Every structure is written in C-alpha cells, then in structure tokens.
Short mmCIF file of C-alpha atoms in Angstrom, two decimals:
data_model
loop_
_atom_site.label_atom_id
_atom_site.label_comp_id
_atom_site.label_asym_id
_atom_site.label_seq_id
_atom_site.Cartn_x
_atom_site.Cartn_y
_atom_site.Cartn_z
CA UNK A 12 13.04 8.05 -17.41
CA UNK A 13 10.07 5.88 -18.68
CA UNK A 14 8.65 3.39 -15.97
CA UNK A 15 7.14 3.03 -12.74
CA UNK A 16 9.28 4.79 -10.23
CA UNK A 17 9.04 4.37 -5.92
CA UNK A 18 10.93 6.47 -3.41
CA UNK A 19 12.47 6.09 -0.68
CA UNK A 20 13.89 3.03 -1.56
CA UNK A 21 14.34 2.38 2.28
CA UNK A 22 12.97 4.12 4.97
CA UNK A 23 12.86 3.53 8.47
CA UNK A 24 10.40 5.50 10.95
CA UNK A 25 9.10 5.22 14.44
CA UNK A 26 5.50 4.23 15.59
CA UNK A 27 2.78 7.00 15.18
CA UNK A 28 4.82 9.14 12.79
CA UNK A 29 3.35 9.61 9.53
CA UNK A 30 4.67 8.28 6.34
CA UNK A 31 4.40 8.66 2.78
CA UNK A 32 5.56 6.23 -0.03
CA UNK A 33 5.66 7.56 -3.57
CA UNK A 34 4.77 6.40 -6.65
CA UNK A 35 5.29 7.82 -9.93
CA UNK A 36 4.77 6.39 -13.96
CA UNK A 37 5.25 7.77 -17.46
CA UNK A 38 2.74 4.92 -19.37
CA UNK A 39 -0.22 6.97 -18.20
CA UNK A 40 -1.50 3.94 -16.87
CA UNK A 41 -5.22 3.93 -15.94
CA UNK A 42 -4.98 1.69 -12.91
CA UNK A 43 -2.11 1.87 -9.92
CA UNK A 44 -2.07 -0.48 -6.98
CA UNK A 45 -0.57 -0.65 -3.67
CA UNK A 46 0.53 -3.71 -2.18
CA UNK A 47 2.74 -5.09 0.47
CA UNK A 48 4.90 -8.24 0.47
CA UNK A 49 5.19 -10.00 3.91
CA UNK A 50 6.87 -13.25 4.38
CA UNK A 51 4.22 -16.00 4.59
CA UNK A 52 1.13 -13.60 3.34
CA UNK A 53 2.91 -13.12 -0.52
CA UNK A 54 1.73 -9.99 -1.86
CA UNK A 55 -1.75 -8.35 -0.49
CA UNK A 56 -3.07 -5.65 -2.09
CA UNK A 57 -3.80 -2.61 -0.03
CA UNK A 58 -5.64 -0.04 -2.55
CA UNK A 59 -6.11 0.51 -6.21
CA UNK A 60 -7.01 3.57 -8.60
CA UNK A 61 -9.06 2.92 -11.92
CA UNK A 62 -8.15 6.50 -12.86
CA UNK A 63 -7.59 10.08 -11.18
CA UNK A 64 -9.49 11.03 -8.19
CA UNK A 65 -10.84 7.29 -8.05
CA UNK A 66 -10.01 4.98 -5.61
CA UNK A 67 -10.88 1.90 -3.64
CA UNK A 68 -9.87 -0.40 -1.01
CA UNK A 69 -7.82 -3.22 -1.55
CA UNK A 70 -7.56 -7.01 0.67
CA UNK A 71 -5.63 -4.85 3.99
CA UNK A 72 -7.07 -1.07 3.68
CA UNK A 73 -6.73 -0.40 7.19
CA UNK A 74 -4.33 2.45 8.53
CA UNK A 75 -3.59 3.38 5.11
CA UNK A 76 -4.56 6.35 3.36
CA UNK A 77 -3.62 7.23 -0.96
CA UNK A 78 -4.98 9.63 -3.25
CA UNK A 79 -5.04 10.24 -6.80
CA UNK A 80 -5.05 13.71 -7.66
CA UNK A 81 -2.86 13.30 -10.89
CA UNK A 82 -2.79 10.26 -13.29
CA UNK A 83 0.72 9.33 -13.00
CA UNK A 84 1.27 9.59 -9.12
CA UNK A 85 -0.61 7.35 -6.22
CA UNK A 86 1.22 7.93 -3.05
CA UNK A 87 0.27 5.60 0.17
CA UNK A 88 0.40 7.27 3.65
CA UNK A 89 0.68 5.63 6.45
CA UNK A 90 -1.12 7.76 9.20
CA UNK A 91 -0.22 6.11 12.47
CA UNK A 92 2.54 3.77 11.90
CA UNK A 93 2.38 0.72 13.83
CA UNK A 94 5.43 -2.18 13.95
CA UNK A 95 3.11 -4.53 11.59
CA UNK A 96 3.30 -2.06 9.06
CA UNK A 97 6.77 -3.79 8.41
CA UNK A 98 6.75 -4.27 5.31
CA UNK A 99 8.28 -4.23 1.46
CA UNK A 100 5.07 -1.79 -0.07
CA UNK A 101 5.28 -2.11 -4.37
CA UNK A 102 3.49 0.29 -6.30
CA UNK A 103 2.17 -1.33 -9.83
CA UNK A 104 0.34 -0.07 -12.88
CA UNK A 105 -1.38 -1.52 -15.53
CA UNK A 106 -3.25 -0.10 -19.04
CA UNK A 107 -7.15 -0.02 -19.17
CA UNK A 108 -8.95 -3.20 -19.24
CA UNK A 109 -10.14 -2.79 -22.77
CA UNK A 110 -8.84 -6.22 -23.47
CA UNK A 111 -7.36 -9.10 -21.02
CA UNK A 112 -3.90 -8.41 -22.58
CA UNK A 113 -3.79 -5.12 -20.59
CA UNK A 114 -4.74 -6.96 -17.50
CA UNK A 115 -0.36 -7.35 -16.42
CA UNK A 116 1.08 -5.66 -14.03
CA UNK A 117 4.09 -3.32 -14.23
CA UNK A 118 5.69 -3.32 -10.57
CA UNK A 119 7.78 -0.24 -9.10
CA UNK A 120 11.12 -1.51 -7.17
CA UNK A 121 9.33 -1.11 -4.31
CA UNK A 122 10.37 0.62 -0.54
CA UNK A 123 11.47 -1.37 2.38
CA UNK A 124 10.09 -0.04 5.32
CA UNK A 125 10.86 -0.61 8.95
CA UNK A 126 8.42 0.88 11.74
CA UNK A 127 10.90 0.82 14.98
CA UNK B 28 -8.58 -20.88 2.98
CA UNK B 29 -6.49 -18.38 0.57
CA UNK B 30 -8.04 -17.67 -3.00
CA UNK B 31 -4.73 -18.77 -4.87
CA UNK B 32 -2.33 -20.92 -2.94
CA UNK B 33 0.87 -22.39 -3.82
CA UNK B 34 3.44 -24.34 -2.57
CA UNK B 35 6.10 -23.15 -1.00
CA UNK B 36 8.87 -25.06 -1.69
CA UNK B 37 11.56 -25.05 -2.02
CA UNK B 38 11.52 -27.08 -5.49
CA UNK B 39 15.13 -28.45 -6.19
CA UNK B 40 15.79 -29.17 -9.77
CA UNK B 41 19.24 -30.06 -11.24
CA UNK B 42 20.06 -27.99 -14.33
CA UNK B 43 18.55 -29.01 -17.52
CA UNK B 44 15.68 -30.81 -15.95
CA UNK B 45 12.15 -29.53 -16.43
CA UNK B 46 10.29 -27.78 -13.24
CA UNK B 47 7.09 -27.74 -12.39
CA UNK B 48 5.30 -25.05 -10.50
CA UNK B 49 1.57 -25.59 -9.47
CA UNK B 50 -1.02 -23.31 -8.14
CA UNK B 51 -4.91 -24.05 -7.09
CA UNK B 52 -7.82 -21.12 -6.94
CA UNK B 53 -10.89 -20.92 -5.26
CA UNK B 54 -12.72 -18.74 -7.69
CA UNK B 55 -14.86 -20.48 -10.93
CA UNK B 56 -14.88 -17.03 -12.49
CA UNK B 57 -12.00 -16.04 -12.77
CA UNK B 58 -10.65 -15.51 -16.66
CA UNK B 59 -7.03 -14.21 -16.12
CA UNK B 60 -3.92 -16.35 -14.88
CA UNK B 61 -0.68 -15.16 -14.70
CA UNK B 62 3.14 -16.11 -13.51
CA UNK B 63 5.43 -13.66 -12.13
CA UNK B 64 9.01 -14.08 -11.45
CA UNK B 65 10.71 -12.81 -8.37
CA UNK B 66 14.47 -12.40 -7.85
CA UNK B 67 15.95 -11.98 -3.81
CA UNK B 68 15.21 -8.42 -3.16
CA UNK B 69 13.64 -7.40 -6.85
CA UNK B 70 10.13 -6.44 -8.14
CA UNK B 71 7.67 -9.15 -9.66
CA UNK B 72 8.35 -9.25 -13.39
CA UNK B 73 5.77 -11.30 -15.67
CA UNK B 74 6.90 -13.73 -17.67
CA UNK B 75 3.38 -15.64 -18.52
CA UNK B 76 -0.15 -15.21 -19.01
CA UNK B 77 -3.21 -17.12 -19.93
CA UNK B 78 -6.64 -16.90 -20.17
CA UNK B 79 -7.83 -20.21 -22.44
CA UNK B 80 -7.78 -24.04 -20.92
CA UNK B 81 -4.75 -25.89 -22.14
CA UNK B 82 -0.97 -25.05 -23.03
CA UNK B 83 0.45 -21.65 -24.05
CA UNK B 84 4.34 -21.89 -24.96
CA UNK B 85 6.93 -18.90 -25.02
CA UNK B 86 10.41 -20.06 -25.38
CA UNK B 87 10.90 -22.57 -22.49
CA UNK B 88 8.21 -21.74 -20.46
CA UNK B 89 4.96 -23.23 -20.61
CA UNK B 90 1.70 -22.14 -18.96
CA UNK B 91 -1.17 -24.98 -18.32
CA UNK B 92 -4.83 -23.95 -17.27
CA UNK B 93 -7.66 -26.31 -16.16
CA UNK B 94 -10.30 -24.46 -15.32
CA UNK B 95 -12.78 -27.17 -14.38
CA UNK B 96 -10.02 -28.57 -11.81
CA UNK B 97 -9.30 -24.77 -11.22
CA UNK B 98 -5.24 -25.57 -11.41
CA UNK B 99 -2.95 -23.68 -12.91
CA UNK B 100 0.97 -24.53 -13.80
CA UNK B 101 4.14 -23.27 -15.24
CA UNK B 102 6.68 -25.87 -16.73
CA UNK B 103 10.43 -24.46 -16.93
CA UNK B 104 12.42 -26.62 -19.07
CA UNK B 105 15.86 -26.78 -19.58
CA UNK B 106 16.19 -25.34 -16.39
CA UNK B 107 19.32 -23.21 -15.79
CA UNK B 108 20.59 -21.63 -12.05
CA UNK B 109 19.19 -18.01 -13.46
CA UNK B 110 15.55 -19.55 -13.21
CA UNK B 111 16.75 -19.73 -9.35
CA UNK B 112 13.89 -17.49 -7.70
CA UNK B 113 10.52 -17.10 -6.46
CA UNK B 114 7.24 -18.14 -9.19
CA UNK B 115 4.04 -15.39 -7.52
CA UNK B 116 0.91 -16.96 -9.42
CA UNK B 117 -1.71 -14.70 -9.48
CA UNK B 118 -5.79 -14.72 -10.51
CA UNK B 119 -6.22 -11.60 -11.70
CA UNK B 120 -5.09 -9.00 -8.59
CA UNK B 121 -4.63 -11.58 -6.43
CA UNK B 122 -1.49 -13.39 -5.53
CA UNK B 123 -0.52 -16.89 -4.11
CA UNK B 124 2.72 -16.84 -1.67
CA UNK B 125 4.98 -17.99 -4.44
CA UNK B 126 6.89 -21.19 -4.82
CA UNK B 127 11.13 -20.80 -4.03
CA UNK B 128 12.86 -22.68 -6.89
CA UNK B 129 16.16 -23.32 -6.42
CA UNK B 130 18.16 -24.85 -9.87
CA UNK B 131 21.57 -26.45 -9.03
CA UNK B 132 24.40 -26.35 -11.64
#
C-alpha cells in the first residue's frame, strides 16, 4: 500500500527496556521526521533524515536513537525508556526541498506509547 | 517564549459562522506557513499553505500572512460540526500547540 506506514499502533513497555517504533513510506521521500505529541507541548520534533545514512537532531534528541540505512524506513529507538517518554511518536515525510511546495508534511498514524 | 504559539481554545462557533484561528512566530525569516488539521486520535493532515503576505483561498478556507506583524491566520467559513478539531500551525518544522475548535450544529 502507498503511504507512510507506523507500527505498533500501541505499545506499552516498562522503564529501561528498549523500544523500537517503525516507520515505513513508498513516495521515496527525501526527508523523514520523528516527533512526539504531548498534551500542552503540541508536536516537538525529535530527529530528522535529509536522505539515507543522514541524520540530525531534532528540538528533544535526548534518549532517542534512529537510523537511516534505507530510504524508505527511519525507525526511532528508545534505549532506556523512562515514564516521560509517554507519548503519541508520528513519523512524517516530505519530498526534497527543490521548491517550497515540497516543504508539507505527510504524517504516519502514529504509535501510542505508554512507559509503565 | 515558544517560536509559534497559538491559542488554545477552545473556539466555539455556531454552524455557518466564520472561525478564526490565529497564530504569532518569533522568527523574521521564516518563508513557509502552514495549517494542519487534527481529528481526536488521528494524524495531522494539511489543509493550507502559504508563503506570500496577504490572502490565499481554497474552497472555504482562507490563509492570511503578515509577515511584518509576524501573524498568521486561517478563516473557516461556513463552518460545519466536521471542521470540529484541532488547527496545528506550523513555521516550517515547527509547530504551535494547536487551537481546539469546537462547531455546534
């Protein structure tokens, strides 16, 4: 199926356990972000790709780890996970900045993740 | 103080009236403005963007940028109960909280 696609949809996970969110898209989109959604806070991002095997740190990098190794996947890991990792996490993509147009956002349906 | 803020409501409009959404930013550079629409439990979806001072129409939305007062809106008119959900403004990659609009029938 064409789109940006997250999994789990929910997940819930204990502190100090490692997690990993997934993120997959068809567009072969150039950029995918990370961000989570906290009541009060609104979305933050947490990192961004430009392209494979690029990365960089978003507004809230810490305790989060992602890769890049293929275009059309960007999963987040969570090393350590703490209780204010709570969170709804949405994985977006966009095209290549070649012109402002390309500058929207294409969100996943994002995971809902409790750290008990 | 945030980089894009918003109020966040909730705005109470009865159907058919026109809403207004507002949203400030702290940034003089920034070239790219857009609205996002949020449903209870859904992904962001965009439903406007703009990138030139004054008005850009699509059906009955309409986007306004000032630049020099750094202010950016979204008019809904005609409102209906299916506009009921959260507005995210966002400057560039960066998001305000998001204004609750709540349309009554």
């Amino acid at each position: 199926d064409a789109g940006i696609t997250q999994s789990p949809r929910y997940k819930i996970t204990e502190t100090g356990r490692q997690v990993t969110l997934m993120c997959h898209q068809t567009w072969s989109h150039s950029y995918m972000f990370w961000y989570r959604q906290d009541l009060g806070h609104g979305l933050r991002l947490i990192y961004y790709s430009a392209a494979a095997d690029i990365t960089d740190k978003g507004e809230v990098p810490d305790g989060y780890v992602v890769s890049r190794s293929k275009t059309e996947n960007f999963p987040l890991t969570l090393e350590s996970a703490t209780r204010s990792q709570t969170s709804v996490y949405f994985c977006a993509s966009r095209g290549p900045t070649t012109s402002t147009t390309n500058e929207k956002l294409f969100f996943g349906s994002g995971t809902q993740l409790s750290v008990l | 103080q945030k980089e894009v803020e918003q109020n966040s409501g909730p705005l109470s409009v009865p159907e058919g009236a026109i809403a207004s959404l507002n949203c400030t930013y702290s940034d003089r550079g920034s070239q790219s403005f857009f609205w996002y629409r949020q449903y209870s439990g859904k992904s962001p979806e965009l439903i406007m963007f703009i990138y030139s001072n004054g008005d850009k129409e699509d059906g009955r939305f309409t986007a306004q940028l000032n630049k020099a007062s750094q202010y950016v809106s979204l008019l809904i008119r005609d409102s209906q109960p299916s506009d009921s959900a959260t507005y995210l403004c966002a400057v560039r990659l960066v998001f305000g909280t998001g204004t609750r609009l709540l349309v009554s029938p």
